[in-house]
XYZ file of C-alpha atoms in Angstrom:
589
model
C -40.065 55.630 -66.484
C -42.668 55.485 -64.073
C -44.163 59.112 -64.856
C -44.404 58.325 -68.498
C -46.299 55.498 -67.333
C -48.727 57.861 -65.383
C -49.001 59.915 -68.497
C -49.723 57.649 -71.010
C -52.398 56.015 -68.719
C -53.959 59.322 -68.353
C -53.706 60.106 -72.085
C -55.607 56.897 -72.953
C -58.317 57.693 -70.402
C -58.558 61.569 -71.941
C -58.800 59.873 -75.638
C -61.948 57.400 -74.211
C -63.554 60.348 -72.847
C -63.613 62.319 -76.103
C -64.702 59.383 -78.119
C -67.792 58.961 -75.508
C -71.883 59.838 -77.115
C -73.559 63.152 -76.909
C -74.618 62.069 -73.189
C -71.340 63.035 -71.639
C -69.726 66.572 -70.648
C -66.223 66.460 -71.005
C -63.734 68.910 -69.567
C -60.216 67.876 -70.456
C -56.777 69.589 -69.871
C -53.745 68.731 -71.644
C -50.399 69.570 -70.260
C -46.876 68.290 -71.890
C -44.357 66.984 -69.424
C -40.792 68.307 -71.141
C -39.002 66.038 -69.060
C -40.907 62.941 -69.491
C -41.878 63.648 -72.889
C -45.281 62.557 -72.595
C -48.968 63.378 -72.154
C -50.745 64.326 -68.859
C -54.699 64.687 -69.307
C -56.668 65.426 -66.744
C -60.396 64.725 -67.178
C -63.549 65.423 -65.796
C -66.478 63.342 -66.815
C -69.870 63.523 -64.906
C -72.319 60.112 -65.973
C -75.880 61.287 -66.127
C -78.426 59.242 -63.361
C -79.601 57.258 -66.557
C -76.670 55.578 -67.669
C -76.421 51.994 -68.108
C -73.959 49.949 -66.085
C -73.772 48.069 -62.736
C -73.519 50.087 -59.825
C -70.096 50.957 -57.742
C -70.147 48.344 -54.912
C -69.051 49.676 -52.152
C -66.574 48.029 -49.467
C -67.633 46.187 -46.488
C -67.946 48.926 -43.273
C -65.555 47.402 -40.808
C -67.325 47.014 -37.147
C -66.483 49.658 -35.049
C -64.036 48.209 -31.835
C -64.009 50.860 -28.676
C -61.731 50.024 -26.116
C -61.766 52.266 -23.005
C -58.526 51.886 -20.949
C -54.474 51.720 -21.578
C -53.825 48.793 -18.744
C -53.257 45.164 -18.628
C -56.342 43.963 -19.611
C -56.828 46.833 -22.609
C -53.365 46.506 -23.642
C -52.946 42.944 -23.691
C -56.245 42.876 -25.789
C -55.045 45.627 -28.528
C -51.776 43.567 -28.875
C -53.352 40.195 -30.002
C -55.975 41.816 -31.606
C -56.383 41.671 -35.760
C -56.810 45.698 -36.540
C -56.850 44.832 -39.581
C -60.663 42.971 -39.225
C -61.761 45.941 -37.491
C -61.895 50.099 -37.406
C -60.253 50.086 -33.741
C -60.706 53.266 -31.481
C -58.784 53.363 -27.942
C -59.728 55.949 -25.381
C -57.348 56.455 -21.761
C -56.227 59.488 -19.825
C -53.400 57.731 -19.783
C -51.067 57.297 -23.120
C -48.879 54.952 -22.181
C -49.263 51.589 -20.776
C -47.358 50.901 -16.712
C -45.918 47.595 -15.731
C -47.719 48.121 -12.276
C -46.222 45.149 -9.993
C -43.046 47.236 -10.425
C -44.790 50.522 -8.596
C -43.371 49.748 -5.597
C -39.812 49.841 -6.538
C -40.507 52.846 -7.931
C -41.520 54.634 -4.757
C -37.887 54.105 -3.538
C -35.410 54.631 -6.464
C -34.864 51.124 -7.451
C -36.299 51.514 -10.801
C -37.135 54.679 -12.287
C -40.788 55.464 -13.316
C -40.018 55.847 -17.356
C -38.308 52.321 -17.010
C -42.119 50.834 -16.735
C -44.075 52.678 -19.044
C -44.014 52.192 -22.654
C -45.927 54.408 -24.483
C -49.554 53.206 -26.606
C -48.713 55.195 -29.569
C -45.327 53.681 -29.946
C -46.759 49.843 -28.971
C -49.023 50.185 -32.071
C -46.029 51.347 -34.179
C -44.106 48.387 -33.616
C -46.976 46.076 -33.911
C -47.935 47.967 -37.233
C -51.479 48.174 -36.315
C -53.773 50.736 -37.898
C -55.305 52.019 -34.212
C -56.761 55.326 -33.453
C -55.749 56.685 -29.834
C -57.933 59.344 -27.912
C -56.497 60.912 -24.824
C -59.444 61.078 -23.126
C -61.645 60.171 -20.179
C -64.744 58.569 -20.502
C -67.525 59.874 -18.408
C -70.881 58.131 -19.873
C -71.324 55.002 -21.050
C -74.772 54.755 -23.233
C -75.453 51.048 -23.738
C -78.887 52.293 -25.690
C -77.419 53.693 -28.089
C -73.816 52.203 -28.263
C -72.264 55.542 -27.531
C -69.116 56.691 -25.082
C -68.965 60.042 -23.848
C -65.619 61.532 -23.517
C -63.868 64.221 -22.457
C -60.357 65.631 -23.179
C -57.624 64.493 -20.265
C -55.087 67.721 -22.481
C -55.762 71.218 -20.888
C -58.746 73.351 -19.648
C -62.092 72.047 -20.726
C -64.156 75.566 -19.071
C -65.743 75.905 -22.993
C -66.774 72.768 -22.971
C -65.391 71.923 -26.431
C -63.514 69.257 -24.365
C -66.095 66.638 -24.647
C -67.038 64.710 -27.654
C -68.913 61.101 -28.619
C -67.890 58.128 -30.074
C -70.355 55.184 -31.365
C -69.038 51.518 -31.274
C -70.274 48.054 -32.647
C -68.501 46.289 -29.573
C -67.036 48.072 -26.560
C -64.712 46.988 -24.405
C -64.514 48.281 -20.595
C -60.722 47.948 -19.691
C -60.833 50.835 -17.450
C -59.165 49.151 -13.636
C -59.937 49.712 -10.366
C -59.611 53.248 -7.858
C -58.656 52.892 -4.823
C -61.209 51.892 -1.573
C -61.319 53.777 1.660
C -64.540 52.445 2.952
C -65.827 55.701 3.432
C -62.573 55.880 6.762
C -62.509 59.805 7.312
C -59.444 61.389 6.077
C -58.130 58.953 4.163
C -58.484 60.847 0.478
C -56.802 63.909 2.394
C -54.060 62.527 4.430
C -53.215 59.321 3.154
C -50.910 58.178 -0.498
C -52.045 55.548 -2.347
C -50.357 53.222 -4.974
C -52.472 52.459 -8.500
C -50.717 55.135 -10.643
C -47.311 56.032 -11.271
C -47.683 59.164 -10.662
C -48.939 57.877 -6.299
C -45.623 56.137 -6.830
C -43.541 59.597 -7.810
C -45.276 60.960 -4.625
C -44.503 58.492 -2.072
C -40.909 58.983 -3.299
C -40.892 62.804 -2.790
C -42.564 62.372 0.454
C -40.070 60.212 1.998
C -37.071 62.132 0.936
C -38.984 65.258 2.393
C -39.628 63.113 5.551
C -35.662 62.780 6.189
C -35.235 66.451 5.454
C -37.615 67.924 7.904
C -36.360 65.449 10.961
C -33.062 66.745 9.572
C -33.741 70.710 10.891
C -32.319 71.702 14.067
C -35.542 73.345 15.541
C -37.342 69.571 15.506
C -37.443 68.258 18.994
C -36.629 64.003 19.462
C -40.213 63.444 19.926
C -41.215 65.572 16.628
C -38.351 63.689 14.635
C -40.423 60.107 16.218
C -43.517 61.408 14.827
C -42.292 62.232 11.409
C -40.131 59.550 10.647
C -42.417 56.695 11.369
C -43.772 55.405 8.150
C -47.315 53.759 8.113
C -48.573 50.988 5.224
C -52.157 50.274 6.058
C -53.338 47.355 4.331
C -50.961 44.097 4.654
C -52.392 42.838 0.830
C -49.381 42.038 -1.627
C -48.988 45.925 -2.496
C -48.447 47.192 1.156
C -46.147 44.489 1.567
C -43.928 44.722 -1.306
C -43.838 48.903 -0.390
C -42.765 48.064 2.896
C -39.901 45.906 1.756
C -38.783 48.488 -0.540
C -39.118 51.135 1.919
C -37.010 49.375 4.794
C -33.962 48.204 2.286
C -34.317 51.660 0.920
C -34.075 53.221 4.608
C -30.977 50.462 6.101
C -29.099 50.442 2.403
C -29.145 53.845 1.291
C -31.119 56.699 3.293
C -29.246 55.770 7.088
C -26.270 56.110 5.384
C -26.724 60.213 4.520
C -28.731 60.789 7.602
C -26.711 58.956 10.005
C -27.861 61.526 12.738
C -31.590 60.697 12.654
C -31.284 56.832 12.025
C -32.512 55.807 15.540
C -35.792 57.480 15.021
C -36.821 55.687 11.713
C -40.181 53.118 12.095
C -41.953 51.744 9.763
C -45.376 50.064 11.018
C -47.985 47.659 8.560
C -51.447 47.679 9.921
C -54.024 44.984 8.917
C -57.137 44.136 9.361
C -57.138 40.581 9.116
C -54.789 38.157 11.498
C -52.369 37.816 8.928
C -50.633 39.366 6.392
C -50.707 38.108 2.269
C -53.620 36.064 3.361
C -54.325 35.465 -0.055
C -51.106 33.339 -0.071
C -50.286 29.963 1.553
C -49.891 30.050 5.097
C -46.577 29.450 4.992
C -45.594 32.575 3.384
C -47.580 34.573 5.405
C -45.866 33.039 8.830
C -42.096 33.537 6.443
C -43.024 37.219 5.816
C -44.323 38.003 9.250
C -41.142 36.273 11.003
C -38.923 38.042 8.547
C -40.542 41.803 8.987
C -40.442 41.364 12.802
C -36.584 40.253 12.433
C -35.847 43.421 10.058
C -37.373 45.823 13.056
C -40.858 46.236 11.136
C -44.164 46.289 13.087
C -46.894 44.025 12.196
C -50.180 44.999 13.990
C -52.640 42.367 12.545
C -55.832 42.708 14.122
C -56.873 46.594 14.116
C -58.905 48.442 11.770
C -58.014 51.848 10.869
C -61.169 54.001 11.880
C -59.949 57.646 11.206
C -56.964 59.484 9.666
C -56.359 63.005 10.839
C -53.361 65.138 9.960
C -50.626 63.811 12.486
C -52.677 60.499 14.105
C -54.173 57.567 12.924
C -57.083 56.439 14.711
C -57.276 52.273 14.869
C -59.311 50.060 16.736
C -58.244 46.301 17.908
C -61.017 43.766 16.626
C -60.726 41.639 19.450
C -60.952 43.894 22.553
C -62.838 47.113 20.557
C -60.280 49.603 22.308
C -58.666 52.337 20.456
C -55.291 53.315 19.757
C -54.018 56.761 18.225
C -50.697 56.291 16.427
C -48.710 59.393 15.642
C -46.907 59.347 11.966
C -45.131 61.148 9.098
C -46.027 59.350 6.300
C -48.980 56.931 5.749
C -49.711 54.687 2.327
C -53.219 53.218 1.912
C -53.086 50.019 0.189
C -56.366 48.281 1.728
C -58.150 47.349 -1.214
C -59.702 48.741 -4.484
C -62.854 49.744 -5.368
C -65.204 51.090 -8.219
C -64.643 54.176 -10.730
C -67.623 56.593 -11.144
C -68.342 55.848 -14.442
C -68.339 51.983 -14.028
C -71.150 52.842 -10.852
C -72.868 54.901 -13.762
C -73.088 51.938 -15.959
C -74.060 49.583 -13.848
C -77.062 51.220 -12.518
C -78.128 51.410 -16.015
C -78.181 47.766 -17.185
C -79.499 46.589 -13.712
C -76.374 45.488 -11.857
C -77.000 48.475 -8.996
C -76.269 46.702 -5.936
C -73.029 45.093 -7.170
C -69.919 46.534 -6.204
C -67.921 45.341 -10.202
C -69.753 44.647 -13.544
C -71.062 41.156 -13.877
C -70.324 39.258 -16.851
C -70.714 35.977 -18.554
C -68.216 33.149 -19.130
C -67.451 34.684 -22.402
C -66.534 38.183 -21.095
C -69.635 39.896 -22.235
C -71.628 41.941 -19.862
C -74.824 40.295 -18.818
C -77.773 41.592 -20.341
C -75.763 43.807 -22.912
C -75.086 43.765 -26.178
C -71.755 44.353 -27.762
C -70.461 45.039 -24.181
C -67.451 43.422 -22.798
C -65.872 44.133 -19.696
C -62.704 42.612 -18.338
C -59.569 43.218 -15.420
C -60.147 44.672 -11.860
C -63.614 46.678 -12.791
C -65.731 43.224 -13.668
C -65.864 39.782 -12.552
C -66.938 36.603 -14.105
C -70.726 35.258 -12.745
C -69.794 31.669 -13.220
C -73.910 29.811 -13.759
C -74.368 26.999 -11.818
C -75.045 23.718 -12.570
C -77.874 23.233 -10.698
C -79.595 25.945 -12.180
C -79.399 24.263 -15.620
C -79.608 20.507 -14.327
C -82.752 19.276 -15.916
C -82.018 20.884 -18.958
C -78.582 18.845 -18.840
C -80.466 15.908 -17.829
C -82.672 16.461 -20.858
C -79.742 16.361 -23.170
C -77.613 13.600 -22.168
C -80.746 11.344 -22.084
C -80.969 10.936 -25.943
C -83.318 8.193 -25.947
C -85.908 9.887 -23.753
C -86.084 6.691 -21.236
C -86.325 9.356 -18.077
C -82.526 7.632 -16.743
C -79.241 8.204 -17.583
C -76.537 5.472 -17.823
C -73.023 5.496 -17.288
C -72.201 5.883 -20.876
C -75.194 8.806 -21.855
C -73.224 10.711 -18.716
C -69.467 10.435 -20.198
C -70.572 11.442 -23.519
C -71.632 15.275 -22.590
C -68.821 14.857 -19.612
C -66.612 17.171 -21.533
C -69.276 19.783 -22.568
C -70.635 19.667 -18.831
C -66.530 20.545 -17.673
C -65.775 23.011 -20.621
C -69.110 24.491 -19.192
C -69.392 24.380 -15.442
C -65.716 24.405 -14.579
C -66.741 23.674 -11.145
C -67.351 20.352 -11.749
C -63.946 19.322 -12.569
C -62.813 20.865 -9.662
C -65.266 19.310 -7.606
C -64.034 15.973 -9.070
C -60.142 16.930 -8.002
C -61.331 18.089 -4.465
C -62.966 15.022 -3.431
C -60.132 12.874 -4.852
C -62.299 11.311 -7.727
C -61.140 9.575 -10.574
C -64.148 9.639 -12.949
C -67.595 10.209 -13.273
C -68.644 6.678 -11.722
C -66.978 8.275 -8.802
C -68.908 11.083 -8.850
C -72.268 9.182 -9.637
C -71.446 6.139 -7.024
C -70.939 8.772 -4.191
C -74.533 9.900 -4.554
C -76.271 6.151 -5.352
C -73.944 3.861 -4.051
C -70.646 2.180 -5.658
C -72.032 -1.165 -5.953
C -72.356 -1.456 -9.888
C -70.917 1.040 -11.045
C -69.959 0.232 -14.432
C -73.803 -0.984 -14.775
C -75.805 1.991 -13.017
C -78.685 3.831 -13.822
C -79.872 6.947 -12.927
C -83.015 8.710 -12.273
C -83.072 12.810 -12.403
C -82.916 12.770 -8.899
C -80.309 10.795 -8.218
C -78.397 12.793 -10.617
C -79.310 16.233 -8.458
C -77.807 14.309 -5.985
C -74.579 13.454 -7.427
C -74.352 17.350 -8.399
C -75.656 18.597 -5.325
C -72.528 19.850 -4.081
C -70.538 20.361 -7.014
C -71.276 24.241 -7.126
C -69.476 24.771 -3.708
C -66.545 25.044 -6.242
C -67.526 28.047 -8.062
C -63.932 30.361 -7.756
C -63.972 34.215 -8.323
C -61.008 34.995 -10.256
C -58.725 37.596 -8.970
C -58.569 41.443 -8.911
C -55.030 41.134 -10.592
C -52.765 41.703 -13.672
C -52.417 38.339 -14.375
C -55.717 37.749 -14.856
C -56.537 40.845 -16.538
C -53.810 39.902 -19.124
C -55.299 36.516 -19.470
C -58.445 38.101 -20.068
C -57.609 40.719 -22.739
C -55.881 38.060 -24.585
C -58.549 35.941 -24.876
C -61.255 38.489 -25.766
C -58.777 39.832 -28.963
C -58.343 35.534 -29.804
C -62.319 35.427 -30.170
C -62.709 38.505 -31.890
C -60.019 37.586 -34.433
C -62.223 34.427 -35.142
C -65.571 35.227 -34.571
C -66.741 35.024 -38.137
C -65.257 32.115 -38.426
C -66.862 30.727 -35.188
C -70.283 31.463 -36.121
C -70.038 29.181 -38.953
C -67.916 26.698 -37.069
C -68.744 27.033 -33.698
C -65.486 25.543 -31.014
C -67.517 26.329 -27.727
C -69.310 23.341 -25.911
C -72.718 21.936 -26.058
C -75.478 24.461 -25.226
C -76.868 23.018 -21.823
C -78.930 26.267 -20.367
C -81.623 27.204 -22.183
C -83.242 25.423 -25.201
C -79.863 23.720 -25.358
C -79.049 21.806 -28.845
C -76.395 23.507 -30.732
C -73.032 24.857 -29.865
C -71.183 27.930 -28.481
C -69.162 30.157 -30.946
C -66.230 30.134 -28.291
C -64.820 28.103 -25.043
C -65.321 30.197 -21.870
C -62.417 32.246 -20.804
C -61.005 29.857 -17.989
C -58.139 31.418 -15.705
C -54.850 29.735 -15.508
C -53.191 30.545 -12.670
C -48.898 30.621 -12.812
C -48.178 31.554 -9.651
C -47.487 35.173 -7.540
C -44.676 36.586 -5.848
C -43.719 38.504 -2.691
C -40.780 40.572 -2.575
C -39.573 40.770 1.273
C -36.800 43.013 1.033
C -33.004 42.025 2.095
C -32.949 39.994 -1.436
C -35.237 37.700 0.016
C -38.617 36.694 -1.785
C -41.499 34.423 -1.759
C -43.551 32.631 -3.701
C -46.411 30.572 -4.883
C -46.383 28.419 -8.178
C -48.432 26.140 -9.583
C -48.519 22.853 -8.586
C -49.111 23.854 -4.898
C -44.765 24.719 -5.064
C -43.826 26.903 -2.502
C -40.230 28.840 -2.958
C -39.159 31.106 -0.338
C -35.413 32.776 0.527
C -32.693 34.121 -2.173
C -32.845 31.995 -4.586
C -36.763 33.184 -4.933
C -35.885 36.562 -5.438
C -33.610 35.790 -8.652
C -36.470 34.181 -9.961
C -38.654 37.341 -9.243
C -36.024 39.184 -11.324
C -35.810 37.075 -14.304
C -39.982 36.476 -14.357
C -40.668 40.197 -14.396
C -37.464 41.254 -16.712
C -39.237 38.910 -19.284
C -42.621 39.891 -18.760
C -42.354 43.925 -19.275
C -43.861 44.692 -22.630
C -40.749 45.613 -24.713
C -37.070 45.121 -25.323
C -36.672 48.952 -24.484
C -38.205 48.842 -20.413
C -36.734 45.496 -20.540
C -32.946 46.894 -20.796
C -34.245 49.809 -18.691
C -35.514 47.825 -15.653
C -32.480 45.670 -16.031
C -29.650 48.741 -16.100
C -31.572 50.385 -13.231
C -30.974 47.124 -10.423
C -27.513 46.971 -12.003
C -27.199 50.267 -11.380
C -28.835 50.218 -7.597
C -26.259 47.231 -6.945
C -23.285 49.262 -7.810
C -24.196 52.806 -6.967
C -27.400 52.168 -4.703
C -30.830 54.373 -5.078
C -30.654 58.034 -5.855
C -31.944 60.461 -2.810
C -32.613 63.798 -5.039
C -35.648 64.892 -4.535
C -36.758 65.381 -7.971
């Protein structure tokens, strides 16, 4: 039924042709379909550049969306973004997409490395989003002339038919963080790191070949010391969580096939700062110290790590400048992250040389560049101040151009001024305030409140110290996450926003109309700490701090629902099952 359908159709357009004026050329074949018992014309008509009739309107080009990295802040963005509104490109060495706060278990067995990566190809399948995947590495940004230059991350490239270009309408820079030795000789020749899963496969090889070597009869006690002691420098979340790992990993599972070499096994964190996790609350850092000590792991807060050679690490105490040389086997480098070539590149281009990440605006978009966002560990959010923009805000609130402010003319652009300068609010909070005639009475006086009036300058005043507030968001995947779903929510609107604009009042500049969008504004749900022994800690919201068992259950039901699909979710979940009944598998493979 349906191909005498087809047929007829064609048969009528055939008949239309031949009954067309002199002005046509008409080259028609006729076939007969014996088992549809119909028609099938095929015709060829060519319409000379005179004929009448409107012209074929074409449809809409879609805008061009580049997105340059497969991590949490690219990812996150290509799930919640409409393909549909735009012609979406997405260029990454790496094709599938790692559930990085799990690296460390990887290093030891307790998960396996496919059980966190879920592939990009197979994330837009499910999602049924029409997305075109490059594996690639970008080596030029060209903010001129809205151009990436690539090359291919799949075999040789020594005919340089490896590298190609790609224009874009927007681009977004998703591409992370590399690690930062602050230029500490031998580092990049002696030392792991732990950003990739492939450091992670690494580590795990090392250790195992660790245990082996100490394990040959021609190694002396003192050679077995050397090579068995296990060295995290950096005492940040990542070196701690790998050194939890590493120790149940060594007392639950490794002692128990080398029981001849136990007594020789160290493992040693060295940090700069006085304290480990400083970027938790103190009483997690005192918890985890207290704990690691307990468990027979060396904390040497204090020293800086100076040199790493091929057997010694070179470290030097802070307080009395003397240095140390510390034999090892194995040493991880997990002191902090720093900038990717390319992202250098770029920045020296649009004026941001002396900055160590890209600068953007509230709204994600790289300052001074158009079409250019930039969000997760390579950018960070230049949050304006308030005081920069204060008579301009002072112009707006005072709408009947008296040269004061009252009480009222101040709460009605309150909101905008919060939305806007986030600082403010927090500002407010700090100093225990309840309103703005808080905030204005601490600066005048808090006689009169309800009834005061304010000059320009006693509004400076009453703002003076509000920017002490300003925060600098993170270098982490909760943020980057955050961030990449934001970006997608304002692109999925953003036609709509420039007609009906959600963002608050316009108060730098020439002020007077609206932004498209509210500012990206970073809500913070807490961070964990993993301490090994099935203990954890952690650090909610709401200034909640949780630390023992019971913590680490949570830490396995918070990141068994946060892994991108049902399939790593069963897969992370089978693999501590499978650690608690069989323990972590030493084959070195």
């Amino acid at each position: 039924m349906g191909f005498s359908f087809f047929a007829s159709r064609a048969a009528a357009r055939f008949l239309e042709d031949v009954r067309r004026p002199a002005g046509f050329s008409t080259a028609a074949l006729l076939l007969t379909a014996a088992s549809g018992g119909g028609i099938v014309a095929y015709a060829d008509s060519s319409r000379p550049e005179d004929a009448s009739g409107p012209p074929r309107q074409d449809t809409p080009r879609k805008k061009k969306v580049v997105v340059l990295g497969t991590g949490w802040g690219g990812t996150s963005f290509l799930k919640n973004l409409d393909c549909s509104l735009y012609d979406v490109k997405v260029i990454s060495p790496r094709n599938y997409f790692a559930f990085t706060p799990l690296l460390p278990s990887v290093t030891c067995g307790t998960v396996e490395a496919r059980s966190i990566v879920e592939p990009i190809r197979k994330m837009f399948e499910k999602k049924k989003k029409d997305v075109s995947y490059y594996e690639a590495e970008c080596f030029k940004i060209d903010a001129t002339k809205k151009a990436v230059h690539c090359r291919c991350a799949v075999g040789t490239n020594l005919d340089g038919n490896g590298d190609f270009k790609v224009d874009y309408d927007y681009l977004v820079v998703a591409l992370g963080a590399t690690v930062n030795t602050f230029n500490t000789p031998g580092v990049m020749e002696h030392c792991y790191f732990l950003k990739e899963v492939e450091d992670a496969q690494k580590i795990r090889k090392s250790v195992l070949d660790c245990f082996e070597k100490a394990s040959l009869p021609n190694i002396s006690e003192e050679e077995k010391r050397k090579i068995l002691h296990f060295v995290v420098i950096g005492g940040g979340p990542t070196g701690v969580e790998f050194t939890a790992e590493l120790h149940d990993f060594l007392v639950e599972d490794l002692v128990k096939i080398y029981p001849a070499i136990q007594e020789f096994v160290k493992i040693t964190i060295i940090q700069s700062g006085e304290h480990i996790l400083n970027t938790f609350d103190d009483r997690i850092a005192s918890f985890a110290e207290t704990k690691f000590q307990r468990d027979g792991i060396e904390v040497n807060t204090g020293f800086r790590v100076i040199k790493v050679a091929d057997d010694l690490i070179t470290v030097k105490s802070k307080s009395s400048g003397g240095e140390i040389l510390v034999p090892y086997g194995m040493a991880v480098w997990s002191a902090g992250i720093g900038t990717r070539p390319v992202i250098t590149d770029f920045m020296n281009q649009v004026g941001q040389a002396k900055r160590r990440v890209l600068a953007t605006n509230e709204w994600l978009r790289v300052r001074e560049c158009d079409g250019v966002y930039a969000i997760g560990d390579c950018a960070s959010i230049s949050q304006r101040k308030i005081m920069d923009d204060i008579s301009t805000i002072f112009k707006v609130a005072d709408k009947d151009n008296s040269g004061t402010l009252t009480l009222k003319e101040i709460s009605d652009i309150l909101e905008d001024i919060c939305i806007r300068y986030p600082q403010v609010e927090l500002y407010m909070k700090s100093m225990h305030m309840l309103g703005i005639a808080d905030l204005i009475g601490s600066a005048v006086g808090d006689s009169h409140k309800e009834s005061m009036v304010v000059d320009i300058e006693e509004f400076k005043k009453a703002l003076s110290h509000v920017d002490s507030q300003v925060k600098t968001v993170p270098a982490t995947a909760q943020v980057a996450a955050q961030q990449g779903y934001y970006l997608a929510d304002c692109f999925n609107k953003m036609d709509h926003c420039k007609e009906h604009p959600e963002g608050p009042l316009r108060l730098s500049g020439s002020g007077g109309d609206h932004h498209n969008f509210r500012p990206f504004r970073y809500k913070h749900l807490g961070q964990f700490a993993p301490l090994g022994g099935e203990q954890a800690a952690a650090e909610l919201p709401g200034d909640w701090v949780s630390m023992g068992h019971s913590t680490q259950w949570l830490w396995y039901s918070v990141y068994a629902s946060k892994q991108v699909s049902w399939r790593t979710r069963v897969l992370v979940v089978s693999d501590w099952a499978r650690r608690f009944v069989f323990g972590r598998d030493s084959s070195r493979i």
